[in-house]
CSV table of C-alpha atoms in Angstrom, one decimal:
chain,number,residue,atom,x,y,z
D,1,MET,CA,0.0,0.0,0.0
D,2,LEU,CA,2.8,2.3,0.9
D,3,GLU,CA,4.4,1.6,-2.2
D,4,TRP,CA,1.4,2.3,-4.3
D,5,PHE,CA,1.2,5.8,-2.5
D,6,ASN,CA,4.8,6.4,-3.3
D,7,SER,CA,4.4,5.5,-6.8
D,8,LEU,CA,1.2,7.6,-6.9
D,9,PHE,CA,3.1,10.4,-5.4
D,10,ARG,CA,5.7,10.4,-8.1
D,11,LEU,CA,3.4,10.2,-10.9
D,12,LEU,CA,1.7,13.1,-9.4
D,13,LEU,CA,4.7,15.2,-9.3
D,14,GLY,CA,5.5,14.3,-13.0
D,15,SER,CA,1.9,15.5,-13.9
D,16,VAL,CA,2.9,19.0,-12.0
D,17,ARG,CA,5.8,19.3,-14.3
D,18,ASP,CA,3.8,18.4,-17.4
D,19,LEU,CA,1.3,21.1,-16.6
D,20,ALA,CA,3.6,23.7,-15.2
D,21,PRO,CA,4.6,25.3,-18.6
D,22,ILE,CA,0.9,25.9,-19.9
D,23,VAL,CA,-0.1,27.5,-16.5
D,24,LEU,CA,3.0,29.7,-16.4
D,25,VAL,CA,2.3,30.8,-20.0
D,26,ILE,CA,-1.2,31.8,-19.1
D,27,ALA,CA,-0.5,33.3,-15.9
D,28,PHE,CA,2.3,35.5,-17.4
D,29,PHE,CA,0.4,36.6,-20.5
D,30,GLU,CA,-2.8,37.5,-18.4
D,31,LEU,CA,-0.9,39.3,-15.5
D,32,ALA,CA,1.9,40.7,-17.1
D,33,VAL,CA,0.9,41.4,-20.7
D,34,LEU,CA,-2.7,41.8,-20.5
D,35,GLN,CA,-2.7,43.1,-17.1
D,36,GLN,CA,-5.8,41.7,-15.8
D,37,SER,CA,-6.6,39.7,-12.8
D,38,ILE,CA,-7.5,35.8,-13.3
D,39,PRO,CA,-11.3,35.7,-13.2
D,40,ASN,CA,-12.8,32.8,-10.9
D,41,LEU,CA,-9.5,32.0,-9.5
D,42,PHE,CA,-11.1,29.6,-7.3
D,43,SER,CA,-12.9,27.5,-9.9
D,44,MET,CA,-9.7,27.6,-11.9
D,45,ILE,CA,-7.6,26.1,-9.3
D,46,VAL,CA,-10.2,23.2,-8.8
D,47,GLY,CA,-10.2,22.6,-12.5
D,48,LEU,CA,-6.2,22.6,-12.5
D,49,LEU,CA,-6.6,19.9,-9.8
D,50,LEU,CA,-8.9,18.0,-11.8
D,51,VAL,CA,-6.5,18.1,-14.8
D,52,LEU,CA,-3.4,17.1,-12.6
D,53,LEU,CA,-5.4,14.1,-10.9
D,54,GLY,CA,-6.9,13.2,-14.4
D,55,LEU,CA,-3.3,13.0,-16.2
D,56,THR,CA,-2.0,11.2,-13.4
D,57,LEU,CA,-4.6,8.4,-13.4
D,58,PHE,CA,-4.2,8.2,-17.4
D,59,ILE,CA,-0.6,7.9,-17.5
D,60,GLN,CA,-0.8,5.2,-14.6
D,61,GLY,CA,-3.6,3.4,-16.6
D,62,LEU,CA,-1.6,3.7,-19.8
D,63,GLU,CA,1.1,1.5,-18.4
D,64,MET,CA,-1.2,-0.9,-16.8
D,65,GLY,CA,-3.9,-1.3,-19.4
D,66,LEU,CA,-3.5,0.1,-22.9
D,67,PHE,CA,0.3,-0.7,-23.4
D,68,PRO,CA,0.0,-4.1,-22.2
D,69,LEU,CA,-3.0,-4.9,-24.1
D,70,GLY,CA,-1.8,-3.5,-27.3
D,71,GLU,CA,1.5,-5.4,-27.1
D,72,SER,CA,0.0,-8.6,-26.0
D,73,MET,CA,-2.4,-8.7,-28.8
D,74,ALA,CA,0.2,-7.9,-31.2
D,75,HIS,CA,2.3,-10.8,-30.1
D,76,ALA,CA,-1.0,-13.1,-30.2
D,77,PHE,CA,-1.6,-12.0,-33.9
D,78,ALA,CA,2.1,-12.7,-34.8
D,79,ARG,CA,2.0,-16.2,-33.3
D,80,LYS,CA,-1.6,-16.9,-34.8
D,81,GLY,CA,0.0,-15.9,-38.2
D,82,SER,CA,-3.2,-15.1,-40.0
D,83,LEU,CA,-2.5,-12.1,-42.1
D,84,LEU,CA,-6.2,-11.5,-43.0
D,85,TRP,CA,-7.3,-11.5,-39.5
D,86,LEU,CA,-4.2,-9.1,-38.7
D,87,LEU,CA,-5.0,-6.7,-41.3
D,88,LEU,CA,-8.9,-6.8,-40.5
D,89,PHE,CA,-7.9,-5.9,-36.9
D,90,ALA,CA,-5.6,-2.8,-38.1
D,91,PHE,CA,-8.3,-1.7,-40.5
D,92,ALA,CA,-11.2,-2.0,-37.5
D,93,LEU,CA,-8.7,-0.3,-35.1
D,94,GLY,CA,-8.3,2.7,-37.6
D,95,PHE,CA,-11.9,3.1,-38.7
D,96,GLY,CA,-13.6,2.4,-35.2
D,97,THR,CA,-11.3,5.0,-33.4
D,98,THR,CA,-11.6,7.7,-36.0
D,99,VAL,CA,-15.5,7.4,-37.1
D,100,ALA,CA,-16.5,8.9,-33.9
D,101,GLU,CA,-13.9,11.2,-33.1
D,102,PRO,CA,-15.7,14.6,-32.1
D,103,ALA,CA,-12.9,16.7,-33.4
D,104,LEU,CA,-13.5,15.1,-36.9
D,105,ILE,CA,-17.2,15.6,-36.6
D,106,ALA,CA,-16.6,19.3,-35.8
D,107,ILE,CA,-14.3,19.7,-38.8
D,108,ALA,CA,-16.7,17.9,-41.0
D,109,GLU,CA,-19.6,20.0,-40.5
D,110,GLU,CA,-17.6,23.2,-40.6
D,111,ALA,CA,-16.2,22.0,-43.9
D,112,SER,CA,-19.8,21.3,-45.2
D,113,GLU,CA,-20.5,25.0,-44.5
D,114,VAL,CA,-17.5,26.1,-46.4
D,115,ALA,CA,-18.5,23.9,-49.3
D,116,ALA,CA,-22.0,25.1,-49.4
D,117,GLN,CA,-21.0,28.9,-49.3
D,118,ALA,CA,-18.7,28.2,-52.2
D,119,ASN,CA,-21.7,26.7,-54.1
D,120,PHE,CA,-20.0,23.3,-54.2
D,121,ILE,CA,-23.0,21.7,-53.0
D,122,GLY,CA,-26.7,22.7,-52.8
D,123,LYS,CA,-27.4,25.1,-49.7
D,124,THR,CA,-29.9,22.7,-48.3
D,125,ALA,CA,-29.3,21.1,-44.9
D,126,GLU,CA,-29.6,17.7,-46.5
D,127,ALA,CA,-26.8,18.3,-48.8
D,128,GLN,CA,-24.6,19.6,-46.3
D,129,GLU,CA,-25.4,16.8,-44.0
D,130,SER,CA,-24.6,14.2,-46.7
D,131,TYR,CA,-21.3,15.9,-47.6
D,132,ALA,CA,-20.4,16.1,-43.9
D,133,PHE,CA,-21.1,12.4,-43.3
D,134,GLY,CA,-19.4,11.5,-46.8
D,135,LEU,CA,-16.3,13.5,-45.4
D,136,ARG,CA,-16.2,11.6,-42.1
D,137,MET,CA,-16.4,8.2,-43.6
D,138,THR,CA,-13.8,9.2,-46.0
D,139,VAL,CA,-11.3,10.1,-43.3
D,140,ALA,CA,-12.3,7.0,-41.3
D,141,ILE,CA,-11.6,4.6,-44.1
D,142,SER,CA,-8.4,6.5,-44.8
D,143,VAL,CA,-7.1,6.0,-41.2
D,144,GLY,CA,-8.3,2.3,-41.5
D,145,ALA,CA,-6.2,1.9,-44.7
D,146,ALA,CA,-3.4,3.8,-43.2
D,147,ILE,CA,-3.0,1.2,-40.1
D,148,VAL,CA,-3.3,-1.7,-42.7
D,149,ILE,CA,-0.4,-0.1,-45.0
D,150,GLY,CA,1.6,0.6,-41.8
D,151,VAL,CA,1.1,-2.9,-40.3
D,152,PHE,CA,2.0,-4.5,-43.8
D,153,ARG,CA,5.1,-2.4,-43.8
D,154,ILE,CA,6.3,-3.7,-40.5
D,155,LEU,CA,5.6,-7.2,-41.6
D,156,LYS,CA,7.6,-6.6,-44.9
D,157,GLY,CA,10.3,-4.3,-43.2
D,158,TRP,CA,10.0,-1.7,-45.8
D,159,PRO,CA,11.8,1.4,-44.8
D,160,VAL,CA,9.1,3.9,-43.6
D,161,HIS,CA,10.8,7.1,-45.2
D,162,TYR,CA,10.4,6.1,-48.9
D,163,MET,CA,6.7,5.3,-48.3
D,164,ILE,CA,6.0,8.6,-46.4
D,165,ALA,CA,8.0,10.8,-48.7
D,166,GLY,CA,6.0,9.2,-51.7
D,167,GLY,CA,2.8,10.1,-49.7
D,168,TYR,CA,4.0,13.7,-49.4
D,169,VAL,CA,4.7,13.7,-53.2
D,170,ILE,CA,1.2,12.6,-53.6
D,171,VAL,CA,0.0,15.4,-51.3
D,172,VAL,CA,1.8,18.1,-53.3
D,173,ILE,CA,0.7,16.8,-56.6
D,174,MET,CA,-3.0,16.8,-55.2
D,175,THR,CA,-2.9,20.0,-53.8
D,176,ALA,CA,-2.3,21.5,-57.2
D,177,ILE,CA,-5.3,19.8,-58.5
D,178,ALA,CA,-7.9,19.8,-55.8
D,179,PRO,CA,-10.4,22.6,-55.2
D,180,ARG,CA,-8.9,25.4,-53.2
D,181,GLN,CA,-11.6,25.4,-50.4
D,182,ILE,CA,-10.9,21.5,-49.5
D,183,ILE,CA,-7.0,22.0,-49.1
D,184,GLY,CA,-7.0,23.6,-45.6
D,185,ILE,CA,-9.6,21.0,-44.3
D,186,ALA,CA,-7.6,18.2,-45.8
D,187,TYR,CA,-4.4,19.2,-44.1
D,188,ASP,CA,-6.2,19.7,-40.8
D,189,ALA,CA,-8.2,16.3,-41.3
D,190,GLY,CA,-4.7,14.6,-41.1
D,191,GLY,CA,-4.0,16.3,-37.6
D,192,VAL,CA,-7.2,15.5,-36.0
D,193,THR,CA,-7.6,11.7,-36.5
D,194,THR,CA,-5.2,11.0,-34.0
D,195,SER,CA,-6.9,10.8,-30.4
D,196,THR,CA,-5.6,10.2,-26.9
D,197,ILE,CA,-6.6,6.7,-26.7
D,198,THR,CA,-5.8,5.7,-30.2
D,199,VAL,CA,-2.4,6.9,-30.1
D,200,PRO,CA,-1.1,4.6,-27.2
D,201,LEU,CA,-2.9,1.7,-28.6
D,202,VAL,CA,-1.7,2.0,-32.0
D,203,THR,CA,1.8,2.7,-30.8
D,204,ALA,CA,1.9,-0.5,-28.7
D,205,LEU,CA,0.4,-2.5,-31.7
D,206,GLY,CA,3.4,-1.4,-34.0
D,207,VAL,CA,6.1,-1.7,-31.3
D,208,GLY,CA,4.6,-5.1,-30.3
D,209,LEU,CA,4.6,-6.3,-33.8
D,210,ALA,CA,8.0,-5.3,-34.7
D,211,SER,CA,9.3,-6.9,-31.5
D,212,SER,CA,7.7,-10.3,-32.1
D,213,ILE,CA,8.8,-10.7,-35.7
D,214,LYS,CA,12.4,-11.8,-36.2
D,215,GLY,CA,14.6,-9.3,-38.0
D,216,ARG,CA,12.6,-6.1,-37.0
D,217,ASN,CA,13.9,-3.5,-34.9
D,218,PRO,CA,11.1,-2.0,-32.6
D,219,MET,CA,12.6,1.5,-32.8
D,220,VAL,CA,12.9,1.6,-36.7
D,221,ASP,CA,9.9,-0.6,-37.5
D,222,GLY,CA,7.6,-0.1,-34.7
D,223,PHE,CA,7.1,3.4,-35.1
D,224,GLY,CA,5.5,5.1,-38.0
D,225,LEU,CA,1.8,4.0,-37.9
D,226,ILE,CA,0.7,7.3,-36.7
D,227,ALA,CA,2.5,9.0,-39.3
D,228,PHE,CA,0.6,6.9,-41.9
D,229,ALA,CA,-2.7,7.7,-40.0
D,230,SER,CA,-2.0,11.4,-40.4
D,231,LEU,CA,-1.0,11.3,-44.0
D,232,THR,CA,-3.7,9.3,-45.8
D,233,PRO,CA,-6.7,11.5,-44.6
D,234,MET,CA,-5.0,14.4,-46.6
D,235,ILE,CA,-4.8,12.4,-49.7
D,236,PHE,CA,-8.3,11.0,-49.4
D,237,VAL,CA,-9.9,14.2,-48.4
D,238,MET,CA,-8.4,16.0,-51.4
D,239,LEU,CA,-9.7,13.0,-53.7
D,240,TYR,CA,-13.2,13.5,-52.0
D,241,GLY,CA,-12.8,17.3,-52.9
D,242,ILE,CA,-12.1,16.4,-56.5
D,243,LEU,CA,-14.5,13.8,-57.1
D,244,ILE,CA,-17.7,15.6,-55.4
Y,1,MET,CA,-17.5,24.2,-9.6
Y,2,PRO,CA,-18.1,21.2,-12.0
Y,3,GLY,CA,-21.5,19.8,-10.9
Y,4,LEU,CA,-22.7,16.1,-11.1
Y,5,ASP,CA,-24.3,16.9,-14.4
Y,6,THR,CA,-21.0,18.1,-16.1
Y,7,PHE,CA,-19.4,15.0,-14.8
Y,8,ILE,CA,-22.1,12.8,-16.1
Y,9,GLU,CA,-22.2,14.6,-19.5
Y,10,VAL,CA,-18.4,14.1,-20.0
Y,11,SER,CA,-18.5,10.6,-18.8
Y,12,LEU,CA,-21.1,9.8,-21.3
Y,13,ASP,CA,-19.2,11.4,-24.1
Y,14,THR,CA,-15.8,9.8,-23.2
Y,15,LEU,CA,-17.7,6.4,-23.0
Y,16,ARG,CA,-19.2,7.0,-26.4
Y,17,ASP,CA,-15.5,7.6,-27.5
Y,18,VAL,CA,-14.0,4.8,-25.8
Y,19,PHE,CA,-16.8,2.2,-26.7
Y,20,PRO,CA,-15.9,1.4,-30.3
Y,21,ILE,CA,-12.4,0.8,-29.3
Y,22,ALA,CA,-13.3,-1.4,-26.4
Y,23,ALA,CA,-15.8,-3.3,-28.6
Y,24,ILE,CA,-13.0,-3.8,-31.3
Y,25,LEU,CA,-10.5,-4.9,-29.0
Y,26,MET,CA,-12.9,-7.5,-27.3
Y,27,PHE,CA,-14.1,-8.7,-30.5
Y,28,PHE,CA,-10.8,-9.7,-31.5
Y,29,GLN,CA,-9.5,-10.7,-28.4
Y,30,PHE,CA,-12.2,-13.1,-27.5
Y,31,ALA,CA,-13.7,-14.2,-30.9
Y,32,VAL,CA,-10.6,-14.3,-33.1
Y,33,LEU,CA,-7.3,-14.7,-30.7
Y,34,ARG,CA,-9.2,-16.6,-28.1
Y,35,LYS,CA,-6.3,-16.5,-25.9
Y,36,PRO,CA,-6.6,-15.9,-22.3
Y,37,LEU,CA,-5.0,-12.5,-21.1
Y,38,ALA,CA,-2.3,-12.4,-18.6
Y,39,ASN,CA,-3.1,-10.3,-15.6
Y,40,PRO,CA,-6.8,-9.5,-16.7
Y,41,ARG,CA,-7.4,-7.6,-13.5
Y,42,ARG,CA,-4.6,-5.3,-13.8
Y,43,LEU,CA,-5.5,-4.6,-17.3
Y,44,MET,CA,-9.2,-3.8,-16.2
Y,45,VAL,CA,-8.0,-1.5,-13.4
Y,46,GLY,CA,-5.7,0.2,-16.1
Y,47,PHE,CA,-8.6,0.7,-18.5
Y,48,VAL,CA,-10.7,2.2,-15.5
Y,49,TYR,CA,-7.8,4.4,-14.8
Y,50,VAL,CA,-7.5,5.6,-18.4
Y,51,PHE,CA,-11.2,6.3,-18.5
Y,52,ILE,CA,-11.6,8.1,-15.1
Y,53,GLY,CA,-8.4,10.0,-16.0
Y,54,LEU,CA,-9.6,11.1,-19.4
Y,55,VAL,CA,-12.9,12.2,-18.0
Y,56,LEU,CA,-11.2,14.3,-15.0
Y,57,PHE,CA,-8.7,15.8,-17.4
Y,58,LEU,CA,-11.4,17.0,-19.8
Y,59,ILE,CA,-13.7,18.5,-17.2
Y,60,GLY,CA,-10.6,20.3,-15.6
Y,61,LEU,CA,-9.6,21.6,-18.9
Y,62,GLU,CA,-12.8,22.8,-19.6
Y,63,GLN,CA,-13.0,24.5,-16.5
Y,64,ALA,CA,-9.7,25.9,-15.9
Y,65,LEU,CA,-7.6,26.5,-19.1
Y,66,PHE,CA,-9.9,26.5,-22.0
Y,67,PRO,CA,-12.4,29.5,-21.1
Y,68,ILE,CA,-9.2,31.8,-20.3
Y,69,GLY,CA,-7.2,30.5,-23.1
Y,70,ARG,CA,-10.1,31.3,-25.5
Y,71,LEU,CA,-10.6,34.7,-24.0
Y,72,MET,CA,-6.9,35.7,-24.2
Y,73,ALA,CA,-6.8,34.6,-27.8
Y,74,ALA,CA,-9.7,36.9,-28.4
Y,75,GLN,CA,-8.1,39.8,-26.5
Y,76,PHE,CA,-4.7,39.4,-28.3
Y,77,THR,CA,-6.4,39.6,-31.7
Y,78,ASP,CA,-8.8,42.1,-30.9
Y,79,PRO,CA,-8.2,45.1,-33.2
Y,80,ALA,CA,-8.1,47.6,-30.4
Y,81,PHE,CA,-5.2,45.7,-28.7
Y,82,VAL,CA,-3.2,45.3,-31.8
Y,83,GLY,CA,-4.0,49.2,-32.4
Y,84,ALA,CA,-5.9,48.6,-35.7
Y,85,GLU,CA,-8.2,51.3,-37.2
Y,86,PRO,CA,-11.2,49.8,-38.6
Y,87,GLY,CA,-10.7,48.8,-42.3
Y,88,ILE,CA,-7.2,49.7,-42.5
Y,89,ALA,CA,-4.6,47.1,-42.3
Y,90,VAL,CA,-2.0,46.8,-39.7
Y,91,PRO,CA,1.7,46.0,-40.6
Y,92,TRP,CA,2.5,42.4,-39.7
Y,93,GLN,CA,5.1,43.4,-37.1
Y,94,ASP,CA,2.4,45.0,-35.0
Y,95,TYR,CA,1.1,41.5,-34.0
Y,96,TYR,CA,4.3,40.9,-32.0
Y,97,TRP,CA,2.4,40.0,-28.9
Y,98,VAL,CA,0.2,37.5,-30.9
Y,99,TYR,CA,3.3,35.8,-32.1
Y,100,ALA,CA,4.6,35.6,-28.6
Y,101,PHE,CA,1.5,34.1,-27.4
Y,102,ALA,CA,1.2,31.7,-30.3
Y,103,PHE,CA,4.6,30.5,-29.5
Y,104,ALA,CA,4.2,30.0,-25.8
Y,105,VAL,CA,0.8,28.5,-26.1
Y,106,GLY,CA,2.0,25.9,-28.6
Y,107,PHE,CA,4.8,24.9,-26.5
Y,108,GLY,CA,2.9,24.7,-23.2
Y,109,THR,CA,0.1,22.9,-24.5
Y,110,THR,CA,2.3,20.4,-26.3
Y,111,ILE,CA,4.4,19.5,-23.0
Y,112,ALA,CA,0.8,18.8,-21.5
Y,113,GLU,CA,-0.5,16.7,-24.2
Y,114,PRO,CA,-1.2,12.9,-22.9
Y,115,SER,CA,-0.6,11.1,-26.2
Y,116,LEU,CA,2.8,12.7,-26.7
Y,117,ILE,CA,3.7,11.5,-23.0
Y,118,ALA,CA,2.7,8.1,-24.1
Y,119,VAL,CA,4.9,8.0,-27.2
Y,120,ALA,CA,7.8,9.5,-25.5
Y,121,ILE,CA,7.4,6.8,-22.6
Y,122,LYS,CA,7.7,4.2,-25.4
Y,123,ALA,CA,10.4,5.6,-27.1
Y,124,SER,CA,12.7,6.0,-24.3
Y,125,GLU,CA,11.6,2.6,-23.0
Y,126,LEU,CA,12.7,1.2,-26.4
Y,127,SER,CA,15.9,3.0,-27.1
Y,128,GLY,CA,17.1,2.2,-23.6
Y,129,GLY,CA,17.2,5.8,-22.8
Y,130,ALA,CA,19.2,7.0,-25.6
Y,131,ILE,CA,16.1,9.1,-26.8
Y,132,GLY,CA,15.1,10.7,-23.5
Y,133,ALA,CA,11.5,11.1,-22.8
Y,134,TRP,CA,12.1,14.8,-22.0
Y,135,GLY,CA,14.5,15.6,-24.7
Y,136,LEU,CA,11.8,14.2,-27.2
Y,137,ARG,CA,8.9,16.2,-25.8
Y,138,ILE,CA,10.9,19.4,-25.6
Y,139,ALA,CA,11.9,19.1,-29.2
Y,140,VAL,CA,8.4,18.2,-30.4
Y,141,ALA,CA,7.2,21.4,-28.2
Y,142,ILE,CA,9.4,23.6,-29.9
Y,143,GLY,CA,8.4,22.4,-33.2
Y,144,VAL,CA,4.7,22.8,-32.4
Y,145,ALA,CA,5.5,26.4,-31.3
Y,146,VAL,CA,7.5,27.4,-34.2
Y,147,GLY,CA,4.8,25.9,-36.6
Y,148,ILE,CA,2.0,27.7,-34.9
Y,149,THR,CA,4.0,30.9,-34.7
Y,150,LEU,CA,4.3,30.5,-38.6
Y,151,GLY,CA,0.9,29.7,-39.1
Y,152,VAL,CA,-0.3,32.9,-37.4
Y,153,PHE,CA,2.0,34.9,-39.4
Y,154,ARG,CA,0.7,33.2,-42.5
Y,155,ILE,CA,-2.8,34.4,-41.5
Y,156,VAL,CA,-1.7,37.8,-41.0
Y,157,VAL,CA,0.2,38.3,-44.2
Y,158,GLY,CA,-2.5,36.1,-46.0
Y,159,ALA,CA,-0.2,34.0,-47.9
Y,160,PRO,CA,-1.5,30.6,-49.3
Y,161,ILE,CA,-1.1,27.8,-46.9
Y,162,HIS,CA,0.3,25.4,-49.4
Y,163,TYR,CA,3.5,27.2,-50.1
Y,164,PHE,CA,4.5,26.8,-46.5
Y,165,ILE,CA,3.5,23.3,-46.0
Y,166,ILE,CA,5.0,22.3,-49.4
Y,167,SER,CA,8.4,23.8,-48.4
Y,168,GLY,CA,8.1,22.3,-44.9
Y,169,TYR,CA,7.7,18.7,-46.7
Y,170,VAL,CA,10.7,19.7,-48.8
Y,171,VAL,CA,12.7,20.2,-45.7
Y,172,VAL,CA,11.4,17.0,-44.3
Y,173,VAL,CA,12.5,14.9,-47.2
Y,174,VAL,CA,15.9,16.4,-47.4
Y,175,GLN,CA,16.6,16.0,-43.6
Y,176,THR,CA,15.2,12.4,-43.7
Y,177,PHE,CA,18.5,11.5,-45.8
Y,178,PHE,CA,20.8,13.1,-43.3
Y,179,ALA,CA,19.1,12.2,-40.0
Y,180,PRO,CA,20.1,9.1,-37.8
Y,181,LYS,CA,17.8,6.3,-39.1
Y,182,LEU,CA,16.8,5.5,-35.9
Y,183,ILE,CA,14.8,8.6,-35.2
Y,184,VAL,CA,12.9,9.1,-38.6
Y,185,PRO,CA,10.0,6.9,-37.8
Y,186,LEU,CA,9.6,8.4,-34.3
Y,187,ALA,CA,10.0,11.9,-36.0
Y,188,TYR,CA,7.1,11.2,-38.5
Y,189,ASP,CA,4.9,9.9,-35.7
Y,190,SER,CA,5.5,13.0,-33.6
Y,191,GLY,CA,3.8,15.1,-36.3
Y,192,GLY,CA,0.5,13.3,-35.8
Y,193,VAL,CA,0.7,12.9,-32.0
Y,194,THR,CA,1.1,16.5,-31.1
Y,195,THR,CA,-2.2,17.8,-32.1
Y,196,SER,CA,-5.1,16.3,-29.8
Y,197,THR,CA,-6.8,17.1,-26.5
Y,198,VAL,CA,-5.1,20.1,-25.4
Y,199,THR,CA,-3.6,21.9,-28.1
Y,200,VAL,CA,-6.3,21.9,-30.7
Y,201,PRO,CA,-9.0,23.9,-28.8
Y,202,LEU,CA,-6.6,26.6,-27.9
Y,203,VAL,CA,-4.9,26.9,-31.3
Y,204,ALA,CA,-8.3,26.7,-33.2
Y,205,ALA,CA,-9.6,29.5,-30.9
Y,206,LEU,CA,-6.2,31.7,-31.9
Y,207,GLY,CA,-6.7,31.0,-35.5
Y,208,LEU,CA,-10.4,31.7,-35.6
Y,209,GLY,CA,-10.0,35.0,-33.6
Y,210,LEU,CA,-7.3,36.1,-36.0
Y,211,ALA,CA,-9.1,35.5,-39.1
Y,212,GLU,CA,-12.1,37.4,-38.0
Y,213,THR,CA,-10.2,40.4,-36.8
Y,214,ILE,CA,-7.8,40.8,-40.0
Y,215,PRO,CA,-9.8,42.3,-42.8
Y,216,GLY,CA,-9.9,40.3,-45.9
Y,217,ARG,CA,-9.5,37.0,-44.1
Y,218,SER,CA,-12.4,34.4,-44.0
Y,219,PRO,CA,-12.6,32.5,-40.7
Y,220,LEU,CA,-13.7,29.4,-42.6
Y,221,ILE,CA,-10.7,29.3,-44.9
Y,222,ASP,CA,-8.0,31.0,-43.0
Y,223,GLY,CA,-8.9,29.8,-39.5
Y,224,PHE,CA,-8.2,26.2,-40.8
Y,225,GLY,CA,-4.8,25.2,-41.2
Y,226,LEU,CA,-3.0,25.9,-38.0
Y,227,ILE,CA,-3.3,22.4,-37.0
Y,228,ALA,CA,-1.4,21.3,-40.3
Y,229,PHE,CA,1.6,23.7,-39.2
Y,230,ALA,CA,1.4,22.1,-35.7
Y,231,SER,CA,1.7,18.7,-37.1
Y,232,LEU,CA,4.7,19.5,-39.9
Y,233,PHE,CA,7.2,21.4,-37.8
Y,234,PRO,CA,7.7,18.8,-35.2
Y,235,ILE,CA,8.8,16.4,-37.6
Y,236,ILE,CA,11.7,18.7,-38.5
Y,237,SER,CA,12.3,19.7,-34.9
Y,238,VAL,CA,12.7,16.2,-33.8
Y,239,MET,CA,15.1,15.0,-36.5
Y,240,ALA,CA,17.0,18.2,-35.8
Y,241,TYR,CA,17.3,17.2,-32.1
Y,242,ALA,CA,18.6,13.9,-33.2
Y,243,GLN,CA,20.9,15.3,-35.6
Y,244,LEU,CA,22.3,17.8,-32.9
Y,245,ALA,CA,22.7,14.9,-30.4
Y,246,GLU,CA,24.6,12.8,-32.9
Y,247,TRP,CA,27.0,15.9,-33.9
Y,248,ARG,CA,27.6,16.4,-30.1
Y,249,ALA,CA,28.3,12.9,-29.5
Y,250,ALA,CA,30.6,12.8,-32.6
Y,251,ARG,CA,32.5,16.0,-31.5
Y,252,ALA,CA,32.7,14.6,-27.8
Y,253,THR,CA,34.3,11.3,-28.9
Y,254,GLU,CA,36.8,13.3,-31.3
Y,255,ASN,CA,37.6,15.6,-28.4
Y,256,SER,CA,38.3,12.7,-26.0
Y,257,LYS,CA,40.6,11.1,-28.6
Y,258,GLU,CA,42.6,14.3,-29.0
Y,259,SER,CA,43.0,15.1,-25.2
Y,260,PRO,CA,41.8,12.3,-23.1
Y,261,ASP,CA,42.6,14.2,-19.8
Y,262,GLU,CA,40.1,17.0,-20.1
Y,263,ILE,CA,36.5,15.9,-20.0
């Protein structure tokens, strides 16, 4: 029990260090530059304590739950040796974690407004809704595809930089031909797809796979899945913009 | 004070986020792999920690950081603060506080980003400490800070986004050839990792506020795109961090060869 408290205390201290920069930034700009007092100081302190406690629990749970589970599943898939199931799992993980992502839903809605204002699609609510839904599905499928490609790469041991650099070349070419309104959204779609729970899981999956396959180095081959997940949405969304 | 209703609301939202992931994991674990898990109790407790931790984290952010952050973003981009007359464009230098704020917020939010902490823990574990968790996180945070500052500058001057992004990609591709091979995949990953729970809401508020203040910018077109900057520049800064570390190590061994007594 004492040990448990000790480790919790150490984690809490770590979280204090993690949060110190943003708190200092806000305090400095508010007090020294804008020269205002901090509104609702008490409620702010309560909120900060919640953030602190939440971050500490999250990190603790990460090491107890998400990392071990992701890695043990990766090992189990490697032992099972069924490529089809592994790739299905990869796709489901990418698609399933993205399709319900709140940031993505927000961006898709805003994008449908941009498109309606630019007379891309009809100005009816129905047309906007179907455009937003299509965009969401496009991004979710692209993330699923990204994890599949990334897992396949780990199995084959292909170097990641050729694939990513090739992907960027495609992004550059597509930027030239895609409608201008979709470009900002497409670039942002790459950034919003990777949520706080997806990242540790996907990282553990990649690292677990790379460490259970002979001849793969977890550092060189295990990372890179998230890079694919932020690259393919750009390509797919621009393609969506061209086709619609 | 956060009431019980906020707690329930955020819990339900988080549950809706976590549910598809949990369902997929359970389906593949129990229907496809059909292997008993080692230490299932510990795993369950870990998941409960992750869930409760995330809920408290989100409630706290929404209560303590986001309102004041958004308010400050609005104040810094307010025409009166910048000293703008209505309808007259202000020279880009006059936005200096906006740049400073963008840099500081980019740095601070990235250090607090939970998914970056996760990746940094894994990277330091796998590299046996060669890639320090703090070094990596600071490198990423500097990248985000520079990226957002540049993105804000772009909104102020109104240059097309793809010139910046494409030149950034060119730098990434060139750097890839010279950076230590071990860091490259991790650097690519850190681009996507940075932009989640903490960074996006504050950065988006800054971008939208700025696009509304500056005449001729559309919030819908120019407000977007800051996140793209925030995910591109960490790739550059992480590779630069590794290149710097390699260069310093090489210089250290050279020095120790020349004068073994002086260290």
